[in-house]
């Protein structure tokens, strides 16, 4: 994968001094980190309208959600390569934003050398403000090869927005959008007819929708209260899914530190205080 | 950061709403000449795109430019989108992006 050494490395060598404090130096409490979404799909317009949050002003708020990292798809323009960094403007049709890819080793920017103006790329990066301009500190720049990805990205932006707007204002009627044509190949297990409270939540925080289903079930207050935990068979029955699928999800959630086994290897509980 | 020249997602039917403004759309090329390309929009309308297309052209091409009238665009940017592209997805996106969710884009 792309070297993320400048992301993990909090030494002053990692890019300009102004960024290392945001990434490695000051450590927000673990609870706050978990509140932040992982990699949020956004348009440049949304980013330009986002407000800043917190005293450190190290993150932004989009649709009421704390956002630190975003993923944007657009065209490269005005690429400028220097020894310390490669900069370019990313134009996604809703606006342009400056992206910076810091160079720690020559290898890091081979992917950028070949980029010409007008090339579609996906940039994953950390949103930040510098000299009152918003920028993307890019830790990943990838060529788009299948252009359905472009369509899919905008649909994800819409989805993220709708998901968080609905949470904010339950009183508003959901707009009359027909999602009757499911996005092909974009997700696993699309169940439009499910009547469960926690049916099919797509999340931008790296959890597959099914993992989130399992987690949500375990996070229900009535289940949190059950000291012995929830048996995987019950999960399988309640979520109407094969045991293997439940076990895979549990394994993943356990690795992420979101659930833990309680009285034995078959009973699990959600980690609280997240 | 600059949000001053956004391009509206359009298909054939929506093009008329943005005449004179910057638009973007994907067409399936049916014919290409020296100064223009004819193609089918994602909702099945015939569109004409004027400009200098890249050579070679793939079946699907995205054009970004100014809408001249309800079925013609003067293109500034062309991007080959390949020979397989999900037109119906894109069409749905156009409708969503012009509806209540316009504020995410324009």
Short mmCIF file of C-alpha atoms in Angstrom, two decimals:
data_model
loop_
_atom_site.label_atom_id
_atom_site.label_comp_id
_atom_site.label_asym_id
_atom_site.label_seq_id
_atom_site.Cartn_x
_atom_site.Cartn_y
_atom_site.Cartn_z
CA UNK A 1 0.00 0.00 0.00
CA UNK A 2 1.09 3.58 -0.13
CA UNK A 3 3.67 4.41 2.44
CA UNK A 4 1.95 6.16 5.27
CA UNK A 5 5.17 6.78 7.11
CA UNK A 6 4.59 10.49 7.27
CA UNK A 7 1.25 9.79 8.86
CA UNK A 8 2.52 7.57 11.66
CA UNK A 9 5.84 9.27 12.14
CA UNK A 10 5.45 12.22 14.41
CA UNK A 11 9.06 13.32 14.11
CA UNK A 12 9.70 16.84 12.82
CA UNK A 13 11.07 15.32 9.64
CA UNK A 14 7.58 14.36 8.59
CA UNK A 15 6.65 17.37 6.53
CA UNK A 16 6.33 20.93 7.72
CA UNK A 17 6.26 21.51 11.44
CA UNK A 18 2.70 22.74 11.43
CA UNK A 19 1.21 19.36 10.69
CA UNK A 20 2.95 16.96 13.00
CA UNK A 21 1.13 18.21 16.05
CA UNK A 22 -2.16 17.35 14.49
CA UNK A 23 -1.21 13.84 13.58
CA UNK A 24 1.06 12.50 16.27
CA UNK A 25 1.72 15.03 19.00
CA UNK A 26 -1.49 15.87 20.78
CA UNK A 27 -3.45 12.73 21.47
CA UNK A 28 -7.14 13.24 21.94
CA UNK A 29 -8.72 10.82 24.41
CA UNK A 30 -9.46 7.46 22.88
CA UNK A 31 -13.18 8.10 23.21
CA UNK A 32 -12.90 11.15 21.02
CA UNK A 33 -10.96 9.30 18.36
CA UNK A 34 -13.68 6.71 18.16
CA UNK A 35 -16.28 9.40 17.69
CA UNK A 36 -14.59 10.50 14.53
CA UNK A 37 -15.64 8.88 11.34
CA UNK A 38 -12.92 7.02 9.50
CA UNK A 39 -12.67 8.20 5.93
CA UNK A 40 -15.61 10.34 4.96
CA UNK A 41 -16.62 10.70 1.32
CA UNK A 42 -17.15 14.36 0.56
CA UNK A 43 -17.38 16.86 -2.25
CA UNK A 44 -15.15 19.91 -2.25
CA UNK A 45 -18.27 22.00 -1.82
CA UNK A 46 -19.13 20.15 1.39
CA UNK A 47 -15.58 20.62 2.62
CA UNK A 48 -15.69 24.33 1.87
CA UNK A 49 -18.87 24.66 3.92
CA UNK A 50 -17.75 22.54 6.85
CA UNK A 51 -17.32 24.28 10.16
CA UNK A 52 -14.35 23.72 12.40
CA UNK A 53 -14.67 21.93 15.67
CA UNK A 54 -12.95 21.85 18.98
CA UNK A 55 -10.43 24.12 20.58
CA UNK A 56 -7.58 22.58 18.69
CA UNK A 57 -9.45 23.25 15.46
CA UNK A 58 -7.95 20.06 14.22
CA UNK A 59 -11.11 18.62 12.79
CA UNK A 60 -14.11 19.76 10.87
CA UNK A 61 -17.81 19.17 11.09
CA UNK A 62 -19.72 17.94 8.09
CA UNK A 63 -23.42 17.25 8.57
CA UNK A 64 -22.96 17.40 12.31
CA UNK A 65 -20.26 14.77 12.32
CA UNK A 66 -16.64 15.19 13.37
CA UNK A 67 -14.54 14.61 10.31
CA UNK A 68 -10.77 14.44 10.17
CA UNK A 69 -10.07 12.39 7.08
CA UNK A 70 -11.87 12.54 3.80
CA UNK A 71 -11.85 10.77 0.49
CA UNK A 72 -12.38 12.85 -2.62
CA UNK A 73 -12.48 11.91 -6.29
CA UNK A 74 -11.64 14.47 -8.93
CA UNK A 75 -9.22 15.69 -11.55
CA UNK A 76 -5.66 16.78 -10.97
CA UNK A 77 -4.67 20.28 -12.05
CA UNK A 78 -1.58 22.45 -11.67
CA UNK A 79 0.64 19.77 -10.28
CA UNK A 80 3.78 21.20 -8.74
CA UNK A 81 6.59 18.85 -7.70
CA UNK A 82 9.21 19.98 -5.26
CA UNK A 83 11.81 18.13 -3.27
CA UNK A 84 9.79 18.30 -0.07
CA UNK A 85 6.32 17.79 -1.46
CA UNK A 86 4.04 17.44 -4.45
CA UNK A 87 1.08 19.80 -4.64
CA UNK A 88 -1.90 19.91 -6.94
CA UNK A 89 -5.40 21.17 -7.11
CA UNK A 90 -8.14 18.60 -7.06
CA UNK A 91 -11.20 19.58 -9.05
CA UNK A 92 -14.24 17.39 -8.46
CA UNK A 93 -16.73 19.48 -10.39
CA UNK A 94 -18.03 21.14 -7.23
CA UNK A 95 -14.88 23.08 -6.51
CA UNK A 96 -11.10 22.92 -6.26
CA UNK A 97 -9.03 22.12 -3.20
CA UNK A 98 -5.32 22.17 -2.69
CA UNK A 99 -3.77 18.78 -1.99
CA UNK A 100 -0.32 18.22 -0.61
CA UNK A 101 1.56 14.96 -0.62
CA UNK A 102 4.63 15.24 1.58
CA UNK A 103 7.71 13.45 0.37
CA UNK A 104 9.71 11.42 2.83
CA UNK A 105 11.29 9.12 0.30
CA UNK A 106 11.39 9.39 -3.45
CA UNK A 107 9.36 6.18 -3.60
CA UNK A 108 6.38 7.89 -2.06
CA UNK A 109 5.60 10.01 -5.04
CA UNK A 110 6.27 7.72 -7.95
CA UNK A 111 2.51 7.39 -8.21
CA UNK A 112 2.26 11.12 -8.71
CA UNK A 113 5.03 11.56 -11.25
CA UNK A 114 2.92 10.34 -14.12
CA UNK A 115 -0.15 12.42 -13.33
CA UNK A 116 -1.19 14.90 -15.97
CA UNK A 117 -3.74 17.67 -15.81
CA UNK A 118 -7.24 16.32 -16.15
CA UNK A 119 -6.46 12.86 -14.76
CA UNK A 120 -9.04 11.40 -12.42
CA UNK A 121 -7.69 10.35 -9.04
CA UNK A 122 -8.99 9.41 -5.64
CA UNK A 123 -7.32 11.28 -2.83
CA UNK A 124 -7.55 10.16 0.76
CA UNK A 125 -6.28 12.71 3.16
CA UNK A 126 -6.43 14.67 6.35
CA UNK A 127 -8.41 17.90 6.23
CA UNK A 128 -6.56 20.86 7.60
CA UNK A 129 -6.40 24.61 7.51
CA UNK A 130 -3.28 26.50 6.63
CA UNK A 131 -3.15 30.27 6.39
CA UNK A 132 -6.95 30.22 6.56
CA UNK A 133 -7.22 28.05 3.47
CA UNK A 134 -8.51 24.51 3.62
CA UNK A 135 -6.20 21.84 2.30
CA UNK A 136 -5.96 18.13 2.04
CA UNK A 137 -2.87 16.52 3.48
CA UNK A 138 -2.94 13.54 1.14
CA UNK A 139 -1.72 10.20 2.38
CA UNK A 140 -2.99 8.34 -0.63
CA UNK A 141 -3.39 9.36 -4.26
CA UNK A 142 -4.69 6.65 -6.54
CA UNK A 143 -5.52 6.66 -10.25
CA UNK A 144 -9.12 5.96 -11.09
CA UNK A 145 -9.26 3.17 -13.64
CA UNK A 146 -12.88 2.13 -13.53
CA UNK A 147 -15.05 5.19 -13.91
CA UNK A 148 -18.00 3.69 -12.13
CA UNK A 149 -15.91 4.69 -9.14
CA UNK A 150 -16.64 8.32 -9.96
CA UNK A 151 -20.39 7.74 -9.93
CA UNK A 152 -20.08 5.62 -6.81
CA UNK A 153 -18.12 8.26 -4.95
CA UNK A 154 -20.79 10.92 -5.42
CA UNK A 155 -23.46 8.48 -4.41
CA UNK A 156 -21.49 7.76 -1.25
CA UNK A 157 -21.28 11.47 -0.54
CA UNK A 158 -25.04 11.71 -0.90
CA UNK A 159 -25.52 8.68 1.27
CA UNK A 160 -23.29 9.95 4.04
CA UNK A 161 -25.10 13.26 3.99
CA UNK A 162 -28.54 11.68 4.10
CA UNK A 163 -27.60 9.26 6.82
CA UNK A 164 -26.40 12.02 9.10
CA UNK A 165 -29.14 14.46 8.24
CA UNK A 166 -31.75 11.91 9.11
CA UNK A 167 -30.12 11.40 12.47
CA UNK A 168 -30.17 15.14 13.07
CA UNK A 169 -33.74 15.91 12.14
CA UNK A 170 -36.07 13.00 12.51
CA UNK A 171 -39.03 15.32 12.09
CA UNK A 172 -38.26 16.05 8.47
CA UNK A 173 -39.76 13.63 6.04
CA UNK A 174 -37.12 11.72 4.12
CA UNK A 175 -36.98 13.24 0.62
CA UNK A 176 -38.72 11.33 -2.11
CA UNK A 177 -35.74 9.52 -3.55
CA UNK A 178 -36.19 6.20 -5.20
CA UNK A 179 -33.31 3.98 -4.26
CA UNK A 180 -35.12 1.22 -6.06
CA UNK A 181 -32.20 0.74 -8.41
CA UNK A 182 -29.59 -0.63 -6.07
CA UNK A 183 -26.05 0.50 -6.76
CA UNK A 184 -24.53 -2.50 -8.42
CA UNK A 185 -21.64 -4.18 -6.75
CA UNK A 186 -21.15 -1.45 -4.23
CA UNK A 187 -22.17 -3.26 -1.10
CA UNK A 188 -22.89 -6.65 0.32
CA UNK A 189 -26.27 -7.78 1.52
CA UNK A 190 -28.71 -5.09 0.47
CA UNK A 191 -31.99 -5.71 2.30
CA UNK A 192 -34.46 -2.97 1.36
CA UNK A 193 -37.41 -4.70 3.01
CA UNK A 194 -35.89 -5.20 6.44
CA UNK A 195 -37.98 -3.85 9.26
CA UNK A 196 -35.30 -3.94 11.94
CA UNK A 197 -34.33 -0.69 13.61
CA UNK A 198 -30.73 -1.18 12.68
CA UNK A 199 -31.22 -2.47 9.19
CA UNK A 200 -28.39 -1.89 6.76
CA UNK A 201 -26.40 1.02 7.93
CA UNK A 202 -23.58 1.87 5.57
CA UNK A 203 -20.80 3.35 7.53
CA UNK A 204 -17.91 5.46 6.51
CA UNK A 205 -15.81 4.28 9.40
CA UNK A 206 -14.42 1.19 7.74
CA UNK A 207 -16.97 -1.25 9.10
CA UNK A 208 -18.85 -3.32 6.60
CA UNK A 209 -22.58 -2.93 6.89
CA UNK A 210 -22.97 -6.43 8.29
CA UNK A 211 -20.32 -5.89 10.96
CA UNK A 212 -22.16 -2.77 11.96
CA UNK A 213 -25.39 -4.76 12.25
CA UNK A 214 -23.79 -7.15 14.70
CA UNK A 215 -22.21 -4.30 16.62
CA UNK A 216 -25.47 -2.40 16.79
CA UNK A 217 -27.26 -5.42 18.18
CA UNK A 218 -24.66 -5.83 20.90
CA UNK A 219 -24.76 -2.13 21.64
CA UNK A 220 -28.46 -2.08 22.36
CA UNK A 221 -28.94 -0.99 25.97
CA UNK A 222 -30.90 -4.14 26.85
CA UNK A 223 -28.05 -6.26 25.57
CA UNK A 224 -25.36 -4.17 27.21
CA UNK A 225 -27.11 -4.93 30.50
CA UNK A 226 -26.89 -8.65 30.04
CA UNK A 227 -23.85 -9.58 32.08
CA UNK A 228 -23.22 -12.93 30.49
CA UNK A 229 -23.11 -11.45 27.03
CA UNK A 230 -24.88 -12.56 23.88
CA UNK A 231 -24.40 -16.02 22.47
CA UNK A 232 -23.36 -16.17 18.81
CA UNK A 233 -26.33 -18.46 18.15
CA UNK A 234 -28.65 -15.72 19.30
CA UNK A 235 -26.93 -13.28 16.99
CA UNK A 236 -27.34 -15.72 14.16
CA UNK A 237 -31.02 -16.16 14.92
CA UNK A 238 -31.84 -12.49 15.50
CA UNK A 239 -29.95 -11.22 12.50
CA UNK A 240 -31.11 -14.12 10.38
CA UNK A 241 -27.63 -14.90 9.18
CA UNK A 242 -25.48 -18.00 9.05
CA UNK A 243 -23.27 -18.65 12.05
CA UNK A 244 -20.10 -18.43 9.96
CA UNK A 245 -20.96 -14.92 8.89
CA UNK A 246 -21.62 -13.93 12.50
CA UNK A 247 -18.33 -15.39 13.60
CA UNK A 248 -16.44 -13.51 10.89
CA UNK A 249 -18.04 -10.26 11.93
CA UNK A 250 -17.31 -10.93 15.61
CA UNK A 251 -13.70 -11.73 14.81
CA UNK A 252 -13.33 -8.47 12.97
CA UNK A 253 -15.08 -6.44 15.66
CA UNK A 254 -12.95 -8.06 18.33
CA UNK A 255 -9.77 -7.17 16.47
CA UNK A 256 -10.97 -3.59 16.22
CA UNK A 257 -11.51 -3.53 19.96
CA UNK A 258 -15.24 -2.98 19.66
CA UNK A 259 -16.45 -6.22 21.24
CA UNK A 260 -15.02 -8.76 23.66
CA UNK A 261 -15.82 -12.30 24.71
CA UNK A 262 -17.48 -12.55 28.09
CA UNK A 263 -18.08 -15.85 29.87
CA UNK A 264 -16.75 -18.02 27.07
CA UNK A 265 -15.78 -17.97 23.40
CA UNK A 266 -19.37 -18.00 22.32
CA UNK A 267 -20.63 -15.04 24.32
CA UNK A 268 -19.78 -11.49 23.36
CA UNK A 269 -20.44 -8.01 24.59
CA UNK A 270 -19.89 -4.60 23.05
CA UNK A 271 -17.17 -2.43 24.54
CA UNK A 272 -18.81 0.43 26.35
CA UNK A 273 -17.94 4.08 26.55
CA UNK A 274 -17.14 4.48 22.88
CA UNK B 1 -10.00 26.56 -2.22
CA UNK B 2 -12.30 27.58 -5.00
CA UNK B 3 -15.90 26.66 -5.55
CA UNK B 4 -16.58 29.28 -8.18
CA UNK B 5 -17.05 27.18 -11.26
CA UNK B 6 -18.91 24.02 -10.41
CA UNK B 7 -20.32 21.84 -13.15
CA UNK B 8 -23.86 20.51 -12.80
CA UNK B 9 -24.49 16.83 -13.39
CA UNK B 10 -26.89 16.54 -16.30
CA UNK B 11 -28.46 13.98 -18.53
CA UNK B 12 -30.42 14.72 -21.69
CA UNK B 13 -33.55 15.77 -19.88
CA UNK B 14 -31.79 18.00 -17.37
CA UNK B 15 -29.57 19.81 -19.85
CA UNK B 16 -32.25 22.38 -20.62
CA UNK B 17 -32.20 23.50 -16.97
CA UNK B 18 -28.61 24.64 -17.24
CA UNK B 19 -28.34 26.29 -20.64
CA UNK B 20 -25.49 28.78 -20.64
CA UNK B 21 -23.88 27.24 -17.57
CA UNK B 22 -21.15 24.75 -16.91
CA UNK B 23 -22.32 21.17 -17.02
CA UNK B 24 -20.90 17.66 -16.97
CA UNK B 25 -22.33 14.53 -18.42
CA UNK B 26 -21.43 11.12 -19.77
CA UNK B 27 -22.50 10.09 -23.24
CA UNK B 28 -22.25 6.91 -25.20
CA UNK B 29 -20.62 7.87 -28.46
CA UNK B 30 -22.62 7.11 -31.59
CA UNK B 31 -20.69 9.18 -34.09
CA UNK B 32 -17.61 11.30 -33.99
CA UNK B 33 -16.41 13.87 -36.52
CA UNK B 34 -13.63 16.39 -36.53
CA UNK B 35 -15.40 19.13 -34.64
CA UNK B 36 -18.16 17.32 -32.82
CA UNK B 37 -19.35 14.10 -31.31
CA UNK B 38 -22.87 12.73 -31.28
CA UNK B 39 -23.86 10.51 -28.45
CA UNK B 40 -26.64 9.08 -26.38
CA UNK B 41 -27.11 10.54 -22.93
CA UNK B 42 -27.62 8.31 -19.91
CA UNK B 43 -31.36 8.82 -20.23
CA UNK B 44 -31.44 7.99 -23.92
CA UNK B 45 -31.47 11.44 -25.54
CA UNK B 46 -29.36 12.35 -28.52
CA UNK B 47 -26.81 14.99 -27.65
CA UNK B 48 -24.25 16.85 -29.69
CA UNK B 49 -20.95 17.80 -28.14
CA UNK B 50 -18.83 20.35 -29.95
CA UNK B 51 -15.11 20.54 -29.52
CA UNK B 52 -12.02 18.48 -30.14
CA UNK B 53 -12.43 15.04 -28.73
CA UNK B 54 -9.39 13.01 -27.78
CA UNK B 55 -8.33 10.24 -30.12
CA UNK B 56 -9.07 7.47 -29.73
CA UNK B 57 -12.46 7.81 -28.07
CA UNK B 58 -13.84 5.04 -25.90
CA UNK B 59 -17.52 4.14 -26.01
CA UNK B 60 -18.32 6.28 -23.01
CA UNK B 61 -16.90 9.72 -22.60
CA UNK B 62 -17.42 12.36 -19.96
CA UNK B 63 -17.61 15.90 -21.20
CA UNK B 64 -17.42 19.01 -19.12
CA UNK B 65 -18.34 22.25 -20.79
CA UNK B 66 -21.01 24.86 -21.31
CA UNK B 67 -24.55 23.91 -22.29
CA UNK B 68 -25.42 25.67 -25.54
CA UNK B 69 -29.04 24.57 -25.74
CA UNK B 70 -31.19 21.64 -24.64
CA UNK B 71 -29.28 19.10 -26.68
CA UNK B 72 -25.83 20.51 -27.27
CA UNK B 73 -22.75 21.16 -25.20
CA UNK B 74 -19.57 23.01 -26.03
CA UNK B 75 -16.96 20.86 -24.39
CA UNK B 76 -13.85 22.10 -22.61
CA UNK B 77 -12.73 18.84 -21.08
CA UNK B 78 -13.08 15.32 -22.36
CA UNK B 79 -12.37 12.17 -20.38
CA UNK B 80 -12.58 8.69 -21.80
CA UNK B 81 -14.70 6.66 -19.42
CA UNK B 82 -14.01 3.33 -21.05
CA UNK B 83 -16.13 0.86 -22.90
CA UNK B 84 -18.13 -0.40 -19.99
CA UNK B 85 -19.81 2.08 -17.72
CA UNK B 86 -22.94 1.91 -15.64
CA UNK B 87 -25.10 4.50 -17.36
CA UNK B 88 -28.19 3.90 -15.26
CA UNK B 89 -26.26 4.53 -12.03
CA UNK B 90 -24.97 7.77 -13.48
CA UNK B 91 -28.44 8.72 -14.57
CA UNK B 92 -29.79 8.24 -11.07
CA UNK B 93 -26.91 10.33 -9.75
CA UNK B 94 -27.87 13.14 -12.14
CA UNK B 95 -31.40 13.12 -10.85
CA UNK B 96 -30.31 13.11 -7.22
CA UNK B 97 -27.74 15.83 -7.80
CA UNK B 98 -30.33 18.11 -9.32
CA UNK B 99 -32.97 17.51 -6.74
CA UNK B 100 -32.95 18.14 -3.02
CA UNK B 101 -29.27 17.36 -2.80
CA UNK B 102 -28.15 20.08 -5.17
CA UNK B 103 -26.49 21.93 -2.31
CA UNK B 104 -23.88 19.23 -2.00
CA UNK B 105 -22.69 20.02 -5.50
CA UNK B 106 -23.50 23.51 -6.66
#
